[in-house]
GROMACS .gro file of C-alpha atoms in nm:
model
  513
    1UNK     CA    1   2.400  -2.280  -0.533
    2UNK     CA    2   2.382  -2.649  -0.443
    3UNK     CA    3   2.436  -2.618  -0.070
    4UNK     CA    4   2.103  -2.651   0.106
    5UNK     CA    5   2.219  -2.478   0.425
    6UNK     CA    6   2.210  -2.099   0.436
    7UNK     CA    7   2.312  -1.884   0.732
    8UNK     CA    8   2.091  -1.588   0.814
    9UNK     CA    9   2.147  -1.326   1.081
   10UNK     CA   10   1.923  -1.527   1.313
   11UNK     CA   11   2.073  -1.869   1.245
   12UNK     CA   12   2.121  -2.142   0.986
   13UNK     CA   13   1.843  -2.305   0.784
   14UNK     CA   14   1.843  -2.617   0.567
   15UNK     CA   15   1.620  -2.644   0.263
   16UNK     CA   16   1.529  -2.917   0.019
   17UNK     CA   17   1.628  -2.981  -0.344
   18UNK     CA   18   1.345  -3.050  -0.588
   19UNK     CA   19   1.299  -3.006  -0.965
   20UNK     CA   20   1.628  -2.824  -1.008
   21UNK     CA   21   1.567  -2.579  -0.727
   22UNK     CA   22   1.636  -2.541  -0.357
   23UNK     CA   23   1.345  -2.430  -0.139
   24UNK     CA   24   1.352  -2.303   0.217
   25UNK     CA   25   0.993  -2.312   0.340
   26UNK     CA   26   0.894  -2.133   0.658
   27UNK     CA   27   1.173  -1.899   0.768
   28UNK     CA   28   1.067  -1.669   1.049
   29UNK     CA   29   1.116  -1.301   0.959
   30UNK     CA   30   0.955  -1.153   1.274
   31UNK     CA   31   0.860  -1.262   1.623
   32UNK     CA   32   0.516  -1.417   1.675
   33UNK     CA   33   0.258  -1.133   1.685
   34UNK     CA   34   0.079  -1.304   1.972
   35UNK     CA   35  -0.011  -1.225   2.332
   36UNK     CA   36   0.099  -0.869   2.415
   37UNK     CA   37   0.222  -0.822   2.054
   38UNK     CA   38  -0.124  -0.867   1.899
   39UNK     CA   39  -0.192  -0.561   1.677
   40UNK     CA   40   0.153  -0.414   1.746
   41UNK     CA   41   0.426  -0.357   1.489
   42UNK     CA   42   0.624  -0.674   1.409
   43UNK     CA   43   0.935  -0.729   1.619
   44UNK     CA   44   1.267  -0.884   1.505
   45UNK     CA   45   1.290  -1.263   1.532
   46UNK     CA   46   1.500  -1.428   1.800
   47UNK     CA   47   1.826  -1.608   1.727
   48UNK     CA   48   1.847  -1.986   1.726
   49UNK     CA   49   2.126  -2.238   1.767
   50UNK     CA   50   2.209  -2.516   1.525
   51UNK     CA   51   2.047  -2.573   1.187
   52UNK     CA   52   1.672  -2.551   1.139
   53UNK     CA   53   1.515  -2.779   0.879
   54UNK     CA   54   1.269  -2.563   0.684
   55UNK     CA   55   1.101  -2.802   0.444
   56UNK     CA   56   0.728  -2.741   0.497
   57UNK     CA   57   0.508  -2.445   0.418
   58UNK     CA   58   0.455  -2.248   0.739
   59UNK     CA   59   0.153  -2.138   0.938
   60UNK     CA   60  -0.072  -1.902   0.748
   61UNK     CA   61  -0.262  -1.611   0.904
   62UNK     CA   62  -0.603  -1.695   1.057
   63UNK     CA   63  -0.865  -1.683   0.781
   64UNK     CA   64  -1.180  -1.830   0.639
   65UNK     CA   65  -1.058  -2.036   0.347
   66UNK     CA   66  -1.176  -1.914   0.008
   67UNK     CA   67  -1.154  -2.059  -0.341
   68UNK     CA   68  -1.307  -1.782  -0.551
   69UNK     CA   69  -0.990  -1.733  -0.755
   70UNK     CA   70  -0.897  -2.081  -0.867
   71UNK     CA   71  -0.654  -2.050  -1.159
   72UNK     CA   72  -0.710  -2.228  -1.490
   73UNK     CA   73  -0.623  -2.594  -1.458
   74UNK     CA   74  -0.774  -2.634  -1.114
   75UNK     CA   75  -0.550  -2.761  -0.836
   76UNK     CA   76  -0.209  -2.600  -0.800
   77UNK     CA   77   0.101  -2.670  -0.591
   78UNK     CA   78   0.019  -2.450  -0.293
   79UNK     CA   79   0.007  -2.476   0.085
   80UNK     CA   80  -0.363  -2.545   0.123
   81UNK     CA   81  -0.294  -2.801   0.395
   82UNK     CA   82  -0.075  -2.572   0.606
   83UNK     CA   83  -0.204  -2.485   0.955
   84UNK     CA   84  -0.351  -2.149   1.050
   85UNK     CA   85  -0.258  -1.941   1.352
   86UNK     CA   86  -0.151  -1.600   1.477
   87UNK     CA   87   0.214  -1.707   1.473
   88UNK     CA   88   0.227  -1.657   1.095
   89UNK     CA   89   0.512  -1.419   1.010
   90UNK     CA   90   0.714  -1.649   0.787
   91UNK     CA   91   0.850  -1.637   0.435
   92UNK     CA   92   0.962  -1.895   0.179
   93UNK     CA   93   1.263  -1.875  -0.053
   94UNK     CA   94   1.337  -2.070  -0.371
   95UNK     CA   95   1.654  -2.053  -0.582
   96UNK     CA   96   1.782  -2.259  -0.872
   97UNK     CA   97   2.011  -2.538  -0.759
   98UNK     CA   98   2.266  -2.476  -1.034
   99UNK     CA   99   2.536  -2.236  -0.909
  100UNK     CA  100   2.557  -1.889  -1.067
  101UNK     CA  101   2.863  -1.672  -1.120
  102UNK     CA  102   2.705  -1.364  -0.963
  103UNK     CA  103   2.421  -1.280  -0.723
  104UNK     CA  104   2.072  -1.323  -0.867
  105UNK     CA  105   1.790  -1.066  -0.875
  106UNK     CA  106   1.517  -1.112  -0.617
  107UNK     CA  107   1.138  -1.122  -0.655
  108UNK     CA  108   0.930  -1.075  -0.340
  109UNK     CA  109   0.572  -1.190  -0.404
  110UNK     CA  110   0.274  -1.074  -0.196
  111UNK     CA  111  -0.033  -1.293  -0.227
  112UNK     CA  112  -0.386  -1.177  -0.301
  113UNK     CA  113  -0.708  -1.259  -0.123
  114UNK     CA  114  -0.866  -0.926  -0.036
  115UNK     CA  115  -0.649  -0.891   0.277
  116UNK     CA  116  -0.858  -1.167   0.439
  117UNK     CA  117  -0.728  -1.498   0.304
  118UNK     CA  118  -0.436  -1.656   0.124
  119UNK     CA  119  -0.069  -1.714   0.192
  120UNK     CA  120   0.263  -1.678   0.018
  121UNK     CA  121   0.252  -2.010  -0.162
  122UNK     CA  122  -0.115  -2.001  -0.262
  123UNK     CA  123  -0.153  -2.089  -0.631
  124UNK     CA  124   0.223  -2.065  -0.707
  125UNK     CA  125   0.382  -2.317  -0.470
  126UNK     CA  126   0.758  -2.261  -0.456
  127UNK     CA  127   0.760  -2.037  -0.763
  128UNK     CA  128   0.977  -2.288  -0.945
  129UNK     CA  129   0.929  -2.151  -1.299
  130UNK     CA  130   1.080  -1.812  -1.219
  131UNK     CA  131   1.345  -1.957  -0.987
  132UNK     CA  132   1.472  -2.165  -1.280
  133UNK     CA  133   1.520  -1.838  -1.468
  134UNK     CA  134   1.788  -1.730  -1.222
  135UNK     CA  135   1.559  -1.538  -0.984
  136UNK     CA  136   1.548  -1.575  -0.607
  137UNK     CA  137   1.174  -1.609  -0.534
  138UNK     CA  138   1.049  -1.497  -0.193
  139UNK     CA  139   0.686  -1.542  -0.087
  140UNK     CA  140   0.548  -1.383   0.228
  141UNK     CA  141   0.278  -1.452   0.486
  142UNK     CA  142   0.140  -1.145   0.664
  143UNK     CA  143  -0.143  -1.068   0.907
  144UNK     CA  144  -0.489  -1.055   0.753
  145UNK     CA  145  -0.840  -0.934   0.828
  146UNK     CA  146  -0.910  -0.779   1.165
  147UNK     CA  147  -0.579  -0.900   1.306
  148UNK     CA  148  -0.393  -0.714   1.033
  149UNK     CA  149  -0.601  -0.403   0.968
  150UNK     CA  150  -0.804  -0.298   1.275
  151UNK     CA  151  -0.776   0.063   1.394
  152UNK     CA  152  -0.743   0.071   1.774
  153UNK     CA  153  -0.538   0.376   1.872
  154UNK     CA  154  -0.850   0.592   1.917
  155UNK     CA  155  -0.969   0.340   2.180
  156UNK     CA  156  -0.653   0.189   2.329
  157UNK     CA  157  -0.397   0.467   2.295
  158UNK     CA  158  -0.079   0.555   2.109
  159UNK     CA  159   0.072   0.212   2.161
  160UNK     CA  160  -0.162   0.097   1.883
  161UNK     CA  161  -0.102   0.391   1.650
  162UNK     CA  162  -0.018   0.155   1.360
  163UNK     CA  163  -0.263  -0.128   1.429
  164UNK     CA  164  -0.471  -0.035   1.123
  165UNK     CA  165  -0.165  -0.112   0.909
  166UNK     CA  166  -0.016  -0.406   1.099
  167UNK     CA  167  -0.033  -0.623   0.788
  168UNK     CA  168   0.147  -0.358   0.583
  169UNK     CA  169   0.413  -0.330   0.854
  170UNK     CA  170   0.458  -0.708   0.831
  171UNK     CA  171   0.533  -0.672   0.461
  172UNK     CA  172   0.788  -0.399   0.535
  173UNK     CA  173   0.950  -0.618   0.803
  174UNK     CA  174   0.975  -0.901   0.548
  175UNK     CA  175   1.143  -0.668   0.298
  176UNK     CA  176   1.395  -0.557   0.561
  177UNK     CA  177   1.469  -0.920   0.639
  178UNK     CA  178   1.520  -0.992   0.270
  179UNK     CA  179   1.754  -0.694   0.233
  180UNK     CA  180   1.963  -0.812   0.526
  181UNK     CA  181   1.967  -1.187   0.450
  182UNK     CA  182   1.900  -1.266   0.085
  183UNK     CA  183   2.270  -1.267  -0.007
  184UNK     CA  184   2.303  -1.589   0.196
  185UNK     CA  185   2.066  -1.753  -0.056
  186UNK     CA  186   2.246  -1.620  -0.362
  187UNK     CA  187   2.038  -1.305  -0.400
  188UNK     CA  188   2.139  -0.948  -0.481
  189UNK     CA  189   1.987  -0.706  -0.224
  190UNK     CA  190   2.035  -0.417  -0.467
  191UNK     CA  191   1.803  -0.578  -0.726
  192UNK     CA  192   1.475  -0.648  -0.551
  193UNK     CA  193   1.142  -0.643  -0.734
  194UNK     CA  194   0.817  -0.655  -0.539
  195UNK     CA  195   0.510  -0.801  -0.705
  196UNK     CA  196   0.164  -0.929  -0.629
  197UNK     CA  197  -0.188  -0.990  -0.751
  198UNK     CA  198  -0.508  -0.829  -0.623
  199UNK     CA  199  -0.449  -0.731  -0.258
  200UNK     CA  200  -0.084  -0.820  -0.315
  201UNK     CA  201  -0.072  -0.581  -0.610
  202UNK     CA  202  -0.235  -0.308  -0.405
  203UNK     CA  203   0.029  -0.380  -0.143
  204UNK     CA  204   0.298  -0.307  -0.402
  205UNK     CA  205   0.150   0.038  -0.461
  206UNK     CA  206   0.116   0.100  -0.088
  207UNK     CA  207   0.476  -0.002  -0.025
  208UNK     CA  208   0.593   0.231  -0.299
  209UNK     CA  209   0.405   0.513  -0.122
  210UNK     CA  210   0.527   0.431   0.230
  211UNK     CA  211   0.832   0.617   0.361
  212UNK     CA  212   0.897   0.317   0.587
  213UNK     CA  213   0.969   0.102   0.281
  214UNK     CA  214   1.197   0.351   0.106
  215UNK     CA  215   1.507   0.191  -0.041
  216UNK     CA  216   1.394  -0.167   0.023
  217UNK     CA  217   1.322  -0.246  -0.346
  218UNK     CA  218   1.388  -0.108  -0.691
  219UNK     CA  219   1.097  -0.226  -0.913
  220UNK     CA  220   0.732  -0.319  -0.887
  221UNK     CA  221   0.483  -0.543  -1.071
  222UNK     CA  222   0.114  -0.468  -1.013
  223UNK     CA  223  -0.123  -0.740  -1.139
  224UNK     CA  224  -0.488  -0.636  -1.101
  225UNK     CA  225  -0.415  -0.384  -0.830
  226UNK     CA  226  -0.497  -0.015  -0.797
  227UNK     CA  227  -0.597   0.144  -0.468
  228UNK     CA  228  -0.814   0.004  -0.192
  229UNK     CA  229  -0.782   0.206   0.128
  230UNK     CA  230  -0.962   0.327   0.435
  231UNK     CA  231  -0.960   0.680   0.568
  232UNK     CA  232  -0.921   0.705   0.948
  233UNK     CA  233  -1.294   0.773   0.972
  234UNK     CA  234  -1.397   0.468   0.772
  235UNK     CA  235  -1.144   0.257   0.962
  236UNK     CA  236  -1.307   0.364   1.288
  237UNK     CA  237  -1.647   0.268   1.145
  238UNK     CA  238  -1.512  -0.079   1.074
  239UNK     CA  239  -1.381  -0.101   1.431
  240UNK     CA  240  -1.720   0.005   1.568
  241UNK     CA  241  -1.893  -0.255   1.351
  242UNK     CA  242  -1.664  -0.529   1.477
  243UNK     CA  243  -1.720  -0.429   1.840
  244UNK     CA  244  -2.099  -0.433   1.793
  245UNK     CA  245  -2.083  -0.774   1.632
  246UNK     CA  246  -1.882  -0.900   1.929
  247UNK     CA  247  -2.118  -0.738   2.179
  248UNK     CA  248  -1.850  -0.501   2.310
  249UNK     CA  249  -1.873  -0.130   2.386
  250UNK     CA  250  -1.586   0.104   2.297
  251UNK     CA  251  -1.506   0.124   2.667
  252UNK     CA  252  -1.447  -0.252   2.669
  253UNK     CA  253  -1.233  -0.262   2.354
  254UNK     CA  254  -0.934  -0.390   2.553
  255UNK     CA  255  -1.110  -0.727   2.572
  256UNK     CA  256  -1.004  -0.773   2.209
  257UNK     CA  257  -0.645  -0.819   2.323
  258UNK     CA  258  -0.720  -1.154   2.489
  259UNK     CA  259  -1.022  -1.267   2.289
  260UNK     CA  260  -0.988  -1.608   2.118
  261UNK     CA  261  -0.883  -1.565   1.758
  262UNK     CA  262  -1.167  -1.781   1.623
  263UNK     CA  263  -1.422  -1.547   1.783
  264UNK     CA  264  -1.260  -1.246   1.616
  265UNK     CA  265  -1.244  -1.431   1.285
  266UNK     CA  266  -1.614  -1.519   1.299
  267UNK     CA  267  -1.706  -1.158   1.374
  268UNK     CA  268  -1.497  -1.016   1.089
  269UNK     CA  269  -1.676  -1.247   0.849
  270UNK     CA  270  -2.019  -1.162   0.988
  271UNK     CA  271  -1.967  -0.793   0.911
  272UNK     CA  272  -1.974  -0.875   0.542
  273UNK     CA  273  -2.038  -1.237   0.465
  274UNK     CA  274  -1.881  -1.428   0.179
  275UNK     CA  275  -1.686  -1.257  -0.095
  276UNK     CA  276  -1.793  -0.913   0.026
  277UNK     CA  277  -1.574  -0.955   0.334
  278UNK     CA  278  -1.275  -0.905   0.107
  279UNK     CA  279  -1.364  -0.537   0.073
  280UNK     CA  280  -1.394  -0.446   0.444
  281UNK     CA  281  -1.040  -0.512   0.565
  282UNK     CA  282  -0.768  -0.299   0.409
  283UNK     CA  283  -0.486  -0.059   0.495
  284UNK     CA  284  -0.558   0.292   0.618
  285UNK     CA  285  -0.414   0.627   0.513
  286UNK     CA  286  -0.286   0.700   0.862
  287UNK     CA  287  -0.032   0.979   0.805
  288UNK     CA  288   0.255   0.758   0.920
  289UNK     CA  289   0.288   0.414   0.764
  290UNK     CA  290   0.088   0.539   0.468
  291UNK     CA  291   0.085   0.920   0.466
  292UNK     CA  292  -0.131   0.947   0.154
  293UNK     CA  293  -0.285   0.738  -0.121
  294UNK     CA  294  -0.029   0.601  -0.370
  295UNK     CA  295  -0.168   0.794  -0.668
  296UNK     CA  296  -0.096   1.121  -0.486
  297UNK     CA  297   0.244   1.005  -0.360
  298UNK     CA  298   0.345   0.898  -0.709
  299UNK     CA  299   0.237   1.231  -0.858
  300UNK     CA  300   0.469   1.407  -0.611
  301UNK     CA  301   0.761   1.192  -0.719
  302UNK     CA  302   0.786   1.006  -0.387
  303UNK     CA  303   0.848   0.677  -0.575
  304UNK     CA  304   1.080   0.833  -0.830
  305UNK     CA  305   1.298   0.589  -1.019
  306UNK     CA  306   1.092   0.277  -0.935
  307UNK     CA  307   0.997   0.119  -1.266
  308UNK     CA  308   0.664  -0.060  -1.273
  309UNK     CA  309   0.466  -0.302  -1.486
  310UNK     CA  310   0.093  -0.278  -1.422
  311UNK     CA  311  -0.210  -0.432  -1.582
  312UNK     CA  312  -0.549  -0.595  -1.550
  313UNK     CA  313  -0.740  -0.882  -1.703
  314UNK     CA  314  -1.006  -0.828  -1.969
  315UNK     CA  315  -1.288  -0.955  -1.747
  316UNK     CA  316  -1.189  -0.871  -1.390
  317UNK     CA  317  -1.542  -0.895  -1.256
  318UNK     CA  318  -1.585  -1.248  -1.390
  319UNK     CA  319  -1.455  -1.365  -1.054
  320UNK     CA  320  -1.719  -1.165  -0.868
  321UNK     CA  321  -1.982  -1.330  -1.085
  322UNK     CA  322  -1.840  -1.674  -1.013
  323UNK     CA  323  -1.822  -1.617  -0.638
  324UNK     CA  324  -2.130  -1.402  -0.583
  325UNK     CA  325  -2.401  -1.391  -0.853
  326UNK     CA  326  -2.545  -1.076  -0.692
  327UNK     CA  327  -2.224  -0.879  -0.747
  328UNK     CA  328  -2.347  -0.697  -1.057
  329UNK     CA  329  -2.648  -0.568  -0.864
  330UNK     CA  330  -2.418  -0.324  -0.686
  331UNK     CA  331  -2.338  -0.138  -1.008
  332UNK     CA  332  -2.646   0.094  -1.024
  333UNK     CA  333  -2.570   0.229  -0.678
  334UNK     CA  334  -2.204   0.274  -0.768
  335UNK     CA  335  -2.296   0.472  -1.077
  336UNK     CA  336  -2.537   0.692  -0.878
  337UNK     CA  337  -2.285   0.763  -0.603
  338UNK     CA  338  -2.005   0.848  -0.844
  339UNK     CA  339  -2.186   1.014  -1.134
  340UNK     CA  340  -2.523   1.120  -0.994
  341UNK     CA  341  -2.781   1.178  -1.268
  342UNK     CA  342  -2.516   1.110  -1.534
  343UNK     CA  343  -2.474   0.749  -1.426
  344UNK     CA  344  -2.707   0.619  -1.696
  345UNK     CA  345  -2.506   0.807  -1.962
  346UNK     CA  346  -2.193   0.633  -1.842
  347UNK     CA  347  -2.368   0.298  -1.867
  348UNK     CA  348  -2.470   0.391  -2.224
  349UNK     CA  349  -2.099   0.426  -2.302
  350UNK     CA  350  -2.049   0.065  -2.195
  351UNK     CA  351  -2.350  -0.042  -2.404
  352UNK     CA  352  -2.189   0.113  -2.712
  353UNK     CA  353  -1.845  -0.034  -2.652
  354UNK     CA  354  -1.971  -0.383  -2.550
  355UNK     CA  355  -2.255  -0.425  -2.803
  356UNK     CA  356  -2.295  -0.800  -2.744
  357UNK     CA  357  -2.311  -0.784  -2.365
  358UNK     CA  358  -2.624  -0.825  -2.158
  359UNK     CA  359  -2.706  -0.592  -1.869
  360UNK     CA  360  -2.545  -0.816  -1.611
  361UNK     CA  361  -2.221  -0.827  -1.807
  362UNK     CA  362  -2.229  -0.449  -1.854
  363UNK     CA  363  -2.266  -0.390  -1.482
  364UNK     CA  364  -1.981  -0.629  -1.411
  365UNK     CA  365  -1.766  -0.432  -1.657
  366UNK     CA  366  -1.847  -0.112  -1.468
  367UNK     CA  367  -1.740  -0.269  -1.139
  368UNK     CA  368  -1.423  -0.408  -1.294
  369UNK     CA  369  -1.321  -0.063  -1.414
  370UNK     CA  370  -1.413   0.102  -1.084
  371UNK     CA  371  -1.217  -0.152  -0.883
  372UNK     CA  372  -0.913  -0.224  -1.103
  373UNK     CA  373  -0.908  -0.073  -1.451
  374UNK     CA  374  -0.934   0.299  -1.379
  375UNK     CA  375  -0.722   0.294  -1.058
  376UNK     CA  376  -0.447   0.112  -1.250
  377UNK     CA  377  -0.450   0.378  -1.520
  378UNK     CA  378  -0.431   0.652  -1.256
  379UNK     CA  379  -0.132   0.488  -1.091
  380UNK     CA  380   0.044   0.462  -1.428
  381UNK     CA  381  -0.041   0.821  -1.514
  382UNK     CA  382   0.107   0.936  -1.183
  383UNK     CA  383   0.425   0.727  -1.199
  384UNK     CA  384   0.509   0.750  -1.570
  385UNK     CA  385   0.661   1.098  -1.531
  386UNK     CA  386   0.896   0.969  -1.262
  387UNK     CA  387   1.004   0.626  -1.388
  388UNK     CA  388   0.969   0.385  -1.679
  389UNK     CA  389   0.629   0.215  -1.681
  390UNK     CA  390   0.462  -0.054  -1.889
  391UNK     CA  391   0.093  -0.140  -1.913
  392UNK     CA  392  -0.075  -0.463  -2.019
  393UNK     CA  393  -0.419  -0.621  -2.042
  394UNK     CA  394  -0.462  -0.997  -2.031
  395UNK     CA  395  -0.716  -1.098  -2.297
  396UNK     CA  396  -0.629  -1.464  -2.349
  397UNK     CA  397  -0.854  -1.768  -2.304
  398UNK     CA  398  -0.861  -1.937  -1.964
  399UNK     CA  399  -0.833  -2.314  -2.018
  400UNK     CA  400  -1.098  -2.511  -1.836
  401UNK     CA  401  -1.347  -2.225  -1.807
  402UNK     CA  402  -1.645  -2.121  -2.023
  403UNK     CA  403  -1.571  -1.844  -2.269
  404UNK     CA  404  -1.781  -1.585  -2.085
  405UNK     CA  405  -1.550  -1.624  -1.783
  406UNK     CA  406  -1.221  -1.590  -1.973
  407UNK     CA  407  -0.989  -1.321  -1.847
  408UNK     CA  408  -1.130  -1.323  -1.494
  409UNK     CA  409  -0.949  -1.165  -1.199
  410UNK     CA  410  -0.617  -1.345  -1.151
  411UNK     CA  411  -0.629  -1.530  -1.485
  412UNK     CA  412  -0.283  -1.400  -1.578
  413UNK     CA  413  -0.114  -1.547  -1.268
  414UNK     CA  414  -0.081  -1.907  -1.403
  415UNK     CA  415   0.085  -1.775  -1.720
  416UNK     CA  416   0.354  -1.597  -1.520
  417UNK     CA  417   0.425  -1.893  -1.291
  418UNK     CA  418   0.363  -2.179  -1.540
  419UNK     CA  419   0.089  -2.332  -1.329
  420UNK     CA  420  -0.200  -2.547  -1.456
  421UNK     CA  421  -0.124  -2.501  -1.826
  422UNK     CA  422  -0.012  -2.855  -1.909
  423UNK     CA  423  -0.312  -2.914  -2.134
  424UNK     CA  424  -0.313  -2.570  -2.297
  425UNK     CA  425  -0.291  -2.550  -2.676
  426UNK     CA  426   0.037  -2.443  -2.846
  427UNK     CA  427  -0.071  -2.081  -2.890
  428UNK     CA  428  -0.134  -2.045  -2.517
  429UNK     CA  429   0.191  -2.221  -2.437
  430UNK     CA  430   0.374  -1.970  -2.657
  431UNK     CA  431   0.193  -1.683  -2.487
  432UNK     CA  432   0.285  -1.819  -2.145
  433UNK     CA  433   0.648  -1.844  -2.251
  434UNK     CA  434   0.641  -1.485  -2.375
  435UNK     CA  435   0.484  -1.358  -2.054
  436UNK     CA  436   0.742  -1.534  -1.837
  437UNK     CA  437   1.023  -1.399  -2.056
  438UNK     CA  438   0.889  -1.044  -2.021
  439UNK     CA  439   0.843  -1.070  -1.644
  440UNK     CA  440   1.188  -1.231  -1.607
  441UNK     CA  441   1.350  -0.961  -1.820
  442UNK     CA  442   1.190  -0.690  -1.609
  443UNK     CA  443   1.309  -0.852  -1.285
  444UNK     CA  444   1.661  -0.895  -1.421
  445UNK     CA  445   1.704  -0.570  -1.613
  446UNK     CA  446   1.414  -0.336  -1.536
  447UNK     CA  447   1.257  -0.364  -1.881
  448UNK     CA  448   1.008  -0.626  -2.014
  449UNK     CA  449   1.134  -0.792  -2.332
  450UNK     CA  450   1.049  -1.121  -2.499
  451UNK     CA  451   1.120  -1.286  -2.832
  452UNK     CA  452   0.764  -1.424  -2.826
  453UNK     CA  453   0.596  -1.085  -2.782
  454UNK     CA  454   0.595  -0.766  -2.989
  455UNK     CA  455   0.807  -0.468  -2.887
  456UNK     CA  456   0.658  -0.324  -2.569
  457UNK     CA  457   0.680   0.058  -2.563
  458UNK     CA  458   0.677   0.251  -2.238
  459UNK     CA  459   0.351   0.387  -2.107
  460UNK     CA  460   0.300   0.762  -2.143
  461UNK     CA  461  -0.017   0.962  -2.092
  462UNK     CA  462   0.018   1.096  -2.446
  463UNK     CA  463  -0.032   0.751  -2.605
  464UNK     CA  464  -0.104   0.506  -2.320
  465UNK     CA  465   0.057   0.218  -2.508
  466UNK     CA  466  -0.078  -0.114  -2.383
  467UNK     CA  467   0.026  -0.472  -2.453
  468UNK     CA  468  -0.286  -0.686  -2.514
  469UNK     CA  469  -0.171  -1.033  -2.413
  470UNK     CA  470  -0.358  -1.291  -2.620
  471UNK     CA  471  -0.295  -1.582  -2.853
  472UNK     CA  472  -0.216  -1.308  -3.106
  473UNK     CA  473  -0.060  -1.036  -2.894
  474UNK     CA  474  -0.079  -0.675  -3.007
  475UNK     CA  475   0.023  -0.333  -2.878
  476UNK     CA  476  -0.237  -0.058  -2.904
  477UNK     CA  477  -0.272   0.298  -2.777
  478UNK     CA  478  -0.530   0.368  -2.508
  479UNK     CA  479  -0.760   0.063  -2.536
  480UNK     CA  480  -1.119   0.116  -2.422
  481UNK     CA  481  -1.062   0.488  -2.449
  482UNK     CA  482  -1.429   0.580  -2.426
  483UNK     CA  483  -1.470   0.406  -2.090
  484UNK     CA  484  -1.159   0.574  -1.955
  485UNK     CA  485  -1.281   0.915  -2.065
  486UNK     CA  486  -1.617   0.853  -1.900
  487UNK     CA  487  -1.439   0.819  -1.565
  488UNK     CA  488  -1.201   1.114  -1.606
  489UNK     CA  489  -1.418   1.373  -1.436
  490UNK     CA  490  -1.536   1.143  -1.157
  491UNK     CA  491  -1.425   1.252  -0.809
  492UNK     CA  492  -1.421   0.925  -0.620
  493UNK     CA  493  -1.208   0.692  -0.417
  494UNK     CA  494  -1.229   0.325  -0.523
  495UNK     CA  495  -1.316   0.187  -0.182
  496UNK     CA  496  -1.688   0.202  -0.114
  497UNK     CA  497  -1.888   0.003  -0.365
  498UNK     CA  498  -2.006  -0.269  -0.128
  499UNK     CA  499  -2.269  -0.203   0.136
  500UNK     CA  500  -2.189  -0.335   0.485
  501UNK     CA  501  -2.500  -0.340   0.706
  502UNK     CA  502  -2.308  -0.452   1.016
  503UNK     CA  503  -2.113  -0.126   1.009
  504UNK     CA  504  -2.433   0.078   1.041
  505UNK     CA  505  -2.652  -0.008   1.339
  506UNK     CA  506  -2.963   0.146   1.185
  507UNK     CA  507  -2.941  -0.071   0.873
  508UNK     CA  508  -3.056  -0.429   0.862
  509UNK     CA  509  -3.035  -0.503   0.492
  510UNK     CA  510  -2.845  -0.398   0.186
  511UNK     CA  511  -3.069  -0.214  -0.058
  512UNK     CA  512  -3.028  -0.123  -0.422
  513UNK     CA  513  -3.306   0.031  -0.624
   0.00000   0.00000   0.00000
């Protein structure tokens, strides 16, 4: 399409043409979640008259800006200069400018950032590379941190029954808007793929498990995801910790409804300073928006027919190490809590399979598997009996970073979106082309195929075929089998490996022996 004006159910919007695409930046998909709507489910947007010019990235959710996951190549075309505020429920759409004969498939991208920072355009800008492949790219802003994931119904009543999942409800509202309006931008509402990295990838799994999102999409791409959830009890502990930090009693919790947002933001960060704050705020298994954890929902066939691609990077915890050098020190406690006296035996498994690694690297590998690797395998195991699934691991070099940091969390994102790879060598350029072809093929047809990659067999528990994406890409069965087997008997939920002193009034420091 070459017309820059599109008419939605709420009104007309005018985008801008750039680099062979048309972008509409900052379309409101829900009413401002402000004033009396703070912590309530998102409400439909109001209608407008005339044509709105939507040519700038919109307001992002309130957050403490973070740069832990900077993709290879450094600066990227994102919305780092966009304002922050509670009125943040906007999305962006990009389509190729050249007209097509039929409606295009749609990709809805949910950003990462540990549910505490980020925005739709972070690191990928308009998503031009995939839009030029005939895909309608939609990126979404949603509520973050305490404003998106604070349980309040036990203190303020049934009106706030879904406050712990407000951010997830925002994502569902965005998907409903896309279903109802994407045809106006050249998109096919019957071919919607949802995708994301990190918290965005976890969001994909949560949306697949939510009955409120049923029928809103047909495929999913999970990049460094897994599961990261609160139980109602742990969610209430987080609420209690926030109230204590703010100097409020449970009886005075209603003061949160009118408290300045910067005060709330400061308190949410104080609970777990720095990178650790990204593990406090998360959706809750509440019996309604999210009745049960995705791995259990998938096993019951509740996401039947939704094909998925899911994978991790070879060195997920490299980002922890970059952002917080003390990250690896959490590993001994994790091993004790999960494996008891057998924790040291599990670590011996990693010593055997990573013979050149030092103890710090070994402990980072443990945390990477606990957080991403093993949960991703469990999701694939659960879904592969109910739909076609494909697994990958990103092993390639990360240009601009020392070798020991290659394959860190999010390192595959630039290869999908063609960001920051201008100086990459020819082998990496070929790999990036193959990755984009595979992702594009999956979005278009439900199956990843590329002339630059080997044949990619479906994932089954019997073989666990995995594409190892590297300068020489291979397909192998069940990579790192010994580590996987070490976790098989562990009864654990991947949501507790950071200590949060502010949640426990009797604790004043984090301790690890």
